[in-house]
Amino acid sequence: EGEDPPYRIARLYNDPAPANDNRCRDHLREIEVDDAGNVYVLNVHRLNESCLLWKYGSDGTVLARLSLLDPSSPAKVADPAALHVSHDGKTLYLVSGQQDGEHPGSVTLYGLSTEDLSLVRTVTIEGMPLATSITEDPATGALWVTGFRTTEEAAAFPWLPAEFTHTTLLAKVPAGTETAEATEVSAATGAASMLPVSIIWTGATE
């Protein structure tokens, strides 16, 4: 109205769960949009297999649903912490925010088809106990994953600040690879953040 430019507001919400569904569906954590306007929404809750992934069309229609802890799920991901749509729009990547009890020194990156949410790729990142975020170099298709490692001092000296109890980690995952190695990001570089919560690709800078 008036001199304000026209704009459109899109609201996204889920209908109430069926009467026999006790999952906690109102704990949304991540949202991604592909070039076709499809919207991917991640719900995370520890109770009643409530780690859920939805795919919505641009008109709000539910195109696919996936319960990430259901026995039939192609990728069983507890407490998913990150979500990323590949630059080509074909793959949706996610990773657990919990440390793997059987493989405490590594995390698994899962790639799901954006077409039907089937599993199309898995990548093991060695040396990264916990991952936090994912981005991509659109020119090469290489993924970059942030994470951290808790040091031994964290348990022995809980009053210490984060820079003494957590180590920032970064992993480059080239296209087509199944394994990658995390490296420490030193505070001397000015890039260490102790607890990296998000990463984004901006391209080359001077």
Short mmCIF file of C-alpha atoms in Angstrom, two decimals:
data_model
loop_
_atom_site.label_atom_id
_atom_site.label_comp_id
_atom_site.label_asym_id
_atom_site.label_seq_id
_atom_site.Cartn_x
_atom_site.Cartn_y
_atom_site.Cartn_z
CA GLU A 1 0.00 0.00 0.00
CA GLY A 2 1.06 3.62 -0.48
CA GLU A 3 4.60 4.06 -1.74
CA ASP A 4 5.93 0.78 -0.39
CA PRO A 5 7.16 -1.59 -3.14
CA PRO A 6 5.17 -4.76 -3.68
CA TYR A 7 6.43 -7.82 -1.88
CA ARG A 8 5.31 -11.32 -1.03
CA ILE A 9 5.42 -13.05 2.34
CA ALA A 10 5.60 -16.83 2.42
CA ARG A 11 4.58 -18.65 5.59
CA LEU A 12 5.55 -22.24 6.16
CA TYR A 13 3.92 -24.38 8.81
CA ASN A 14 2.89 -27.95 9.41
CA ASP A 15 -0.61 -29.19 9.99
CA PRO A 16 -1.19 -30.76 13.42
CA ALA A 17 0.04 -34.33 13.71
CA PRO A 18 -2.52 -37.13 13.46
CA ALA A 19 -4.11 -38.25 16.71
CA ASN A 20 -1.88 -41.35 16.94
CA ASP A 21 1.35 -39.45 16.16
CA ASN A 22 3.22 -38.35 19.31
CA ARG A 23 6.27 -36.88 17.56
CA CYS A 24 7.40 -33.36 18.48
CA ARG A 25 7.04 -31.64 15.12
CA ASP A 26 7.47 -27.99 16.11
CA HIS A 27 11.23 -27.87 16.71
CA LEU A 28 12.48 -26.61 13.34
CA ARG A 29 16.24 -26.24 13.02
CA GLU A 30 17.30 -25.75 9.38
CA ILE A 31 15.76 -24.61 6.10
CA GLU A 32 17.16 -24.73 2.55
CA VAL A 33 15.76 -23.74 -0.86
CA ASP A 34 16.86 -25.09 -4.25
CA ASP A 35 16.83 -23.28 -7.60
CA ALA A 36 13.41 -24.72 -8.44
CA GLY A 37 11.90 -23.10 -5.35
CA ASN A 38 11.51 -26.33 -3.40
CA VAL A 39 11.92 -25.86 0.33
CA TYR A 40 13.59 -28.39 2.66
CA VAL A 41 12.81 -28.15 6.37
CA LEU A 42 14.53 -30.04 9.16
CA ASN A 43 12.86 -30.75 12.51
CA VAL A 44 14.97 -31.99 15.44
CA HIS A 45 13.82 -33.36 18.79
CA ARG A 46 15.15 -36.19 20.92
CA LEU A 47 11.75 -37.75 21.73
CA ASN A 48 9.67 -40.18 19.69
CA GLU A 49 11.76 -40.29 16.50
CA SER A 50 11.12 -36.60 15.92
CA CYS A 51 14.09 -35.93 13.61
CA LEU A 52 12.09 -35.22 10.47
CA LEU A 53 12.81 -33.87 6.99
CA TRP A 54 10.16 -32.35 4.73
CA LYS A 55 10.33 -31.28 1.09
CA TYR A 56 7.80 -28.64 0.04
CA GLY A 57 7.04 -27.43 -3.45
CA SER A 58 7.12 -23.71 -4.17
CA ASP A 59 3.34 -23.62 -3.68
CA GLY A 60 3.57 -25.17 -0.20
CA THR A 61 2.58 -28.69 -1.25
CA VAL A 62 4.31 -31.45 0.71
CA LEU A 63 6.32 -33.39 -1.88
CA ALA A 64 8.17 -35.79 0.43
CA ARG A 65 8.60 -36.65 4.10
CA LEU A 66 11.38 -38.57 5.80
CA SER A 67 11.69 -39.71 9.40
CA LEU A 68 15.45 -39.81 9.87
CA LEU A 69 15.33 -42.27 12.79
CA ASP A 70 12.76 -44.64 11.31
CA PRO A 71 14.18 -48.16 10.71
CA SER A 72 13.28 -47.80 7.02
CA SER A 73 15.07 -44.46 6.61
CA PRO A 74 17.87 -44.55 3.98
CA ALA A 75 19.97 -42.33 6.28
CA LYS A 76 19.60 -42.72 10.04
CA VAL A 77 20.73 -39.34 11.34
CA ALA A 78 20.25 -38.53 15.01
CA ASP A 79 20.18 -34.86 15.96
CA PRO A 80 20.94 -33.56 12.44
CA ALA A 81 22.89 -30.34 12.82
CA ALA A 82 23.37 -29.05 9.27
CA LEU A 83 21.56 -28.99 5.94
CA HIS A 84 22.86 -27.97 2.50
CA VAL A 85 21.48 -28.18 -1.04
CA SER A 86 24.20 -28.77 -3.63
CA HIS A 87 24.83 -26.08 -6.23
CA ASP A 88 23.45 -28.30 -9.00
CA GLY A 89 20.27 -28.90 -6.99
CA LYS A 90 20.58 -32.68 -7.12
CA THR A 91 21.80 -33.52 -3.61
CA LEU A 92 20.73 -32.54 -0.11
CA TYR A 93 23.51 -32.97 2.45
CA LEU A 94 23.08 -33.40 6.19
CA VAL A 95 25.19 -34.55 9.13
CA SER A 96 24.51 -35.60 12.71
CA GLY A 97 25.25 -33.24 15.58
CA GLN A 98 25.96 -36.15 17.93
CA GLN A 99 29.24 -37.96 18.36
CA ASP A 100 29.20 -41.49 17.00
CA GLY A 101 29.74 -43.90 19.90
CA GLU A 102 31.20 -46.60 17.62
CA HIS A 103 33.39 -44.18 15.64
CA PRO A 104 34.04 -41.25 18.00
CA GLY A 105 36.80 -39.76 15.87
CA SER A 106 34.82 -39.26 12.68
CA VAL A 107 31.49 -38.06 11.29
CA THR A 108 29.45 -39.23 8.33
CA LEU A 109 28.13 -36.80 5.75
CA TYR A 110 24.93 -38.06 4.08
CA GLY A 111 23.83 -37.02 0.61
CA LEU A 112 20.15 -37.50 -0.28
CA SER A 113 18.62 -37.18 -3.70
CA THR A 114 16.47 -34.03 -3.90
CA GLU A 115 14.21 -35.98 -6.24
CA ASP A 116 13.01 -38.62 -3.77
CA LEU A 117 15.23 -38.27 -0.64
CA SER A 118 16.96 -41.58 -1.33
CA LEU A 119 20.57 -42.01 -0.18
CA VAL A 120 23.02 -41.32 -3.04
CA ARG A 121 26.27 -40.51 -1.24
CA THR A 122 28.07 -40.98 2.08
CA VAL A 123 31.37 -39.38 3.08
CA THR A 124 33.41 -40.22 6.18
CA ILE A 125 35.31 -37.26 7.61
CA GLU A 126 38.17 -38.53 9.76
CA GLY A 127 39.46 -36.48 12.67
CA MET A 128 36.21 -34.58 13.19
CA PRO A 129 34.19 -35.89 16.16
CA LEU A 130 31.43 -33.30 15.76
CA ALA A 131 30.30 -31.35 12.68
CA THR A 132 28.34 -28.10 12.70
CA SER A 133 27.84 -26.70 9.19
CA ILE A 134 28.24 -27.35 5.44
CA THR A 135 28.89 -25.13 2.43
CA GLU A 136 30.06 -25.67 -1.16
CA ASP A 137 32.42 -24.22 -3.74
CA PRO A 138 30.05 -23.90 -6.73
CA ALA A 139 32.94 -23.86 -9.20
CA THR A 140 34.30 -27.28 -8.19
CA GLY A 141 31.49 -28.93 -6.24
CA ALA A 142 33.82 -29.38 -3.27
CA LEU A 143 32.06 -29.33 0.11
CA TRP A 144 33.50 -27.59 3.15
CA VAL A 145 32.46 -28.84 6.58
CA THR A 146 33.13 -27.14 9.92
CA GLY A 147 33.30 -28.92 13.25
CA PHE A 148 35.20 -29.08 16.51
CA ARG A 149 37.01 -31.37 18.89
CA THR A 150 36.73 -31.17 22.67
CA THR A 151 40.13 -31.24 24.35
CA GLU A 152 41.07 -33.26 27.42
CA GLU A 153 41.20 -30.04 29.42
CA ALA A 154 37.45 -29.57 28.96
CA ALA A 155 36.60 -32.34 31.42
CA ALA A 156 39.48 -31.73 33.80
CA PHE A 157 39.09 -27.96 33.95
CA PRO A 158 35.47 -27.07 33.13
CA TRP A 159 35.99 -23.43 34.13
CA LEU A 160 38.46 -22.78 31.30
CA PRO A 161 37.29 -20.56 28.38
CA ALA A 162 36.34 -22.21 25.08
CA GLU A 163 39.65 -21.45 23.34
CA PHE A 164 41.36 -23.87 25.74
CA THR A 165 38.73 -26.62 25.62
CA HIS A 166 37.67 -26.76 21.95
CA THR A 167 39.61 -27.03 18.70
CA THR A 168 38.13 -25.63 15.47
CA LEU A 169 38.14 -28.11 12.57
CA LEU A 170 37.64 -27.73 8.83
CA ALA A 171 37.37 -30.41 6.15
CA LYS A 172 37.39 -30.12 2.37
CA VAL A 173 35.40 -32.84 0.58
CA PRO A 174 36.19 -32.88 -3.15
CA ALA A 175 33.42 -33.95 -5.52
CA GLY A 176 33.14 -37.71 -5.91
CA THR A 177 35.21 -38.65 -2.86
CA GLU A 178 34.06 -40.94 -0.07
CA THR A 179 36.56 -39.95 2.63
CA ALA A 180 38.12 -36.70 3.81
CA GLU A 181 40.42 -35.55 6.58
CA ALA A 182 39.71 -32.69 8.97
CA THR A 183 42.41 -30.16 9.76
CA GLU A 184 42.78 -27.86 12.72
CA VAL A 185 42.18 -24.17 12.16
CA SER A 186 44.81 -22.36 14.19
CA ALA A 187 43.96 -19.23 16.13
CA ALA A 188 47.10 -17.74 14.58
CA THR A 189 45.32 -17.56 11.22
CA GLY A 190 42.55 -15.41 12.65
CA ALA A 191 39.98 -17.91 11.42
CA ALA A 192 39.52 -20.07 14.52
CA SER A 193 36.23 -19.59 16.34
CA MET A 194 36.42 -22.40 18.96
CA LEU A 195 32.80 -23.39 18.36
CA PRO A 196 32.05 -22.79 14.65
CA VAL A 197 28.28 -22.81 14.16
CA SER A 198 27.97 -21.78 10.51
CA ILE A 199 29.96 -21.55 7.28
CA ILE A 200 29.11 -19.88 3.96
CA TRP A 201 30.92 -19.71 0.62
CA THR A 202 31.55 -16.18 -0.66
CA GLY A 203 34.05 -16.77 -3.47
CA ALA A 204 37.50 -15.33 -3.97
CA THR A 205 38.51 -12.15 -2.16
CA GLU A 206 41.62 -10.00 -2.30
#
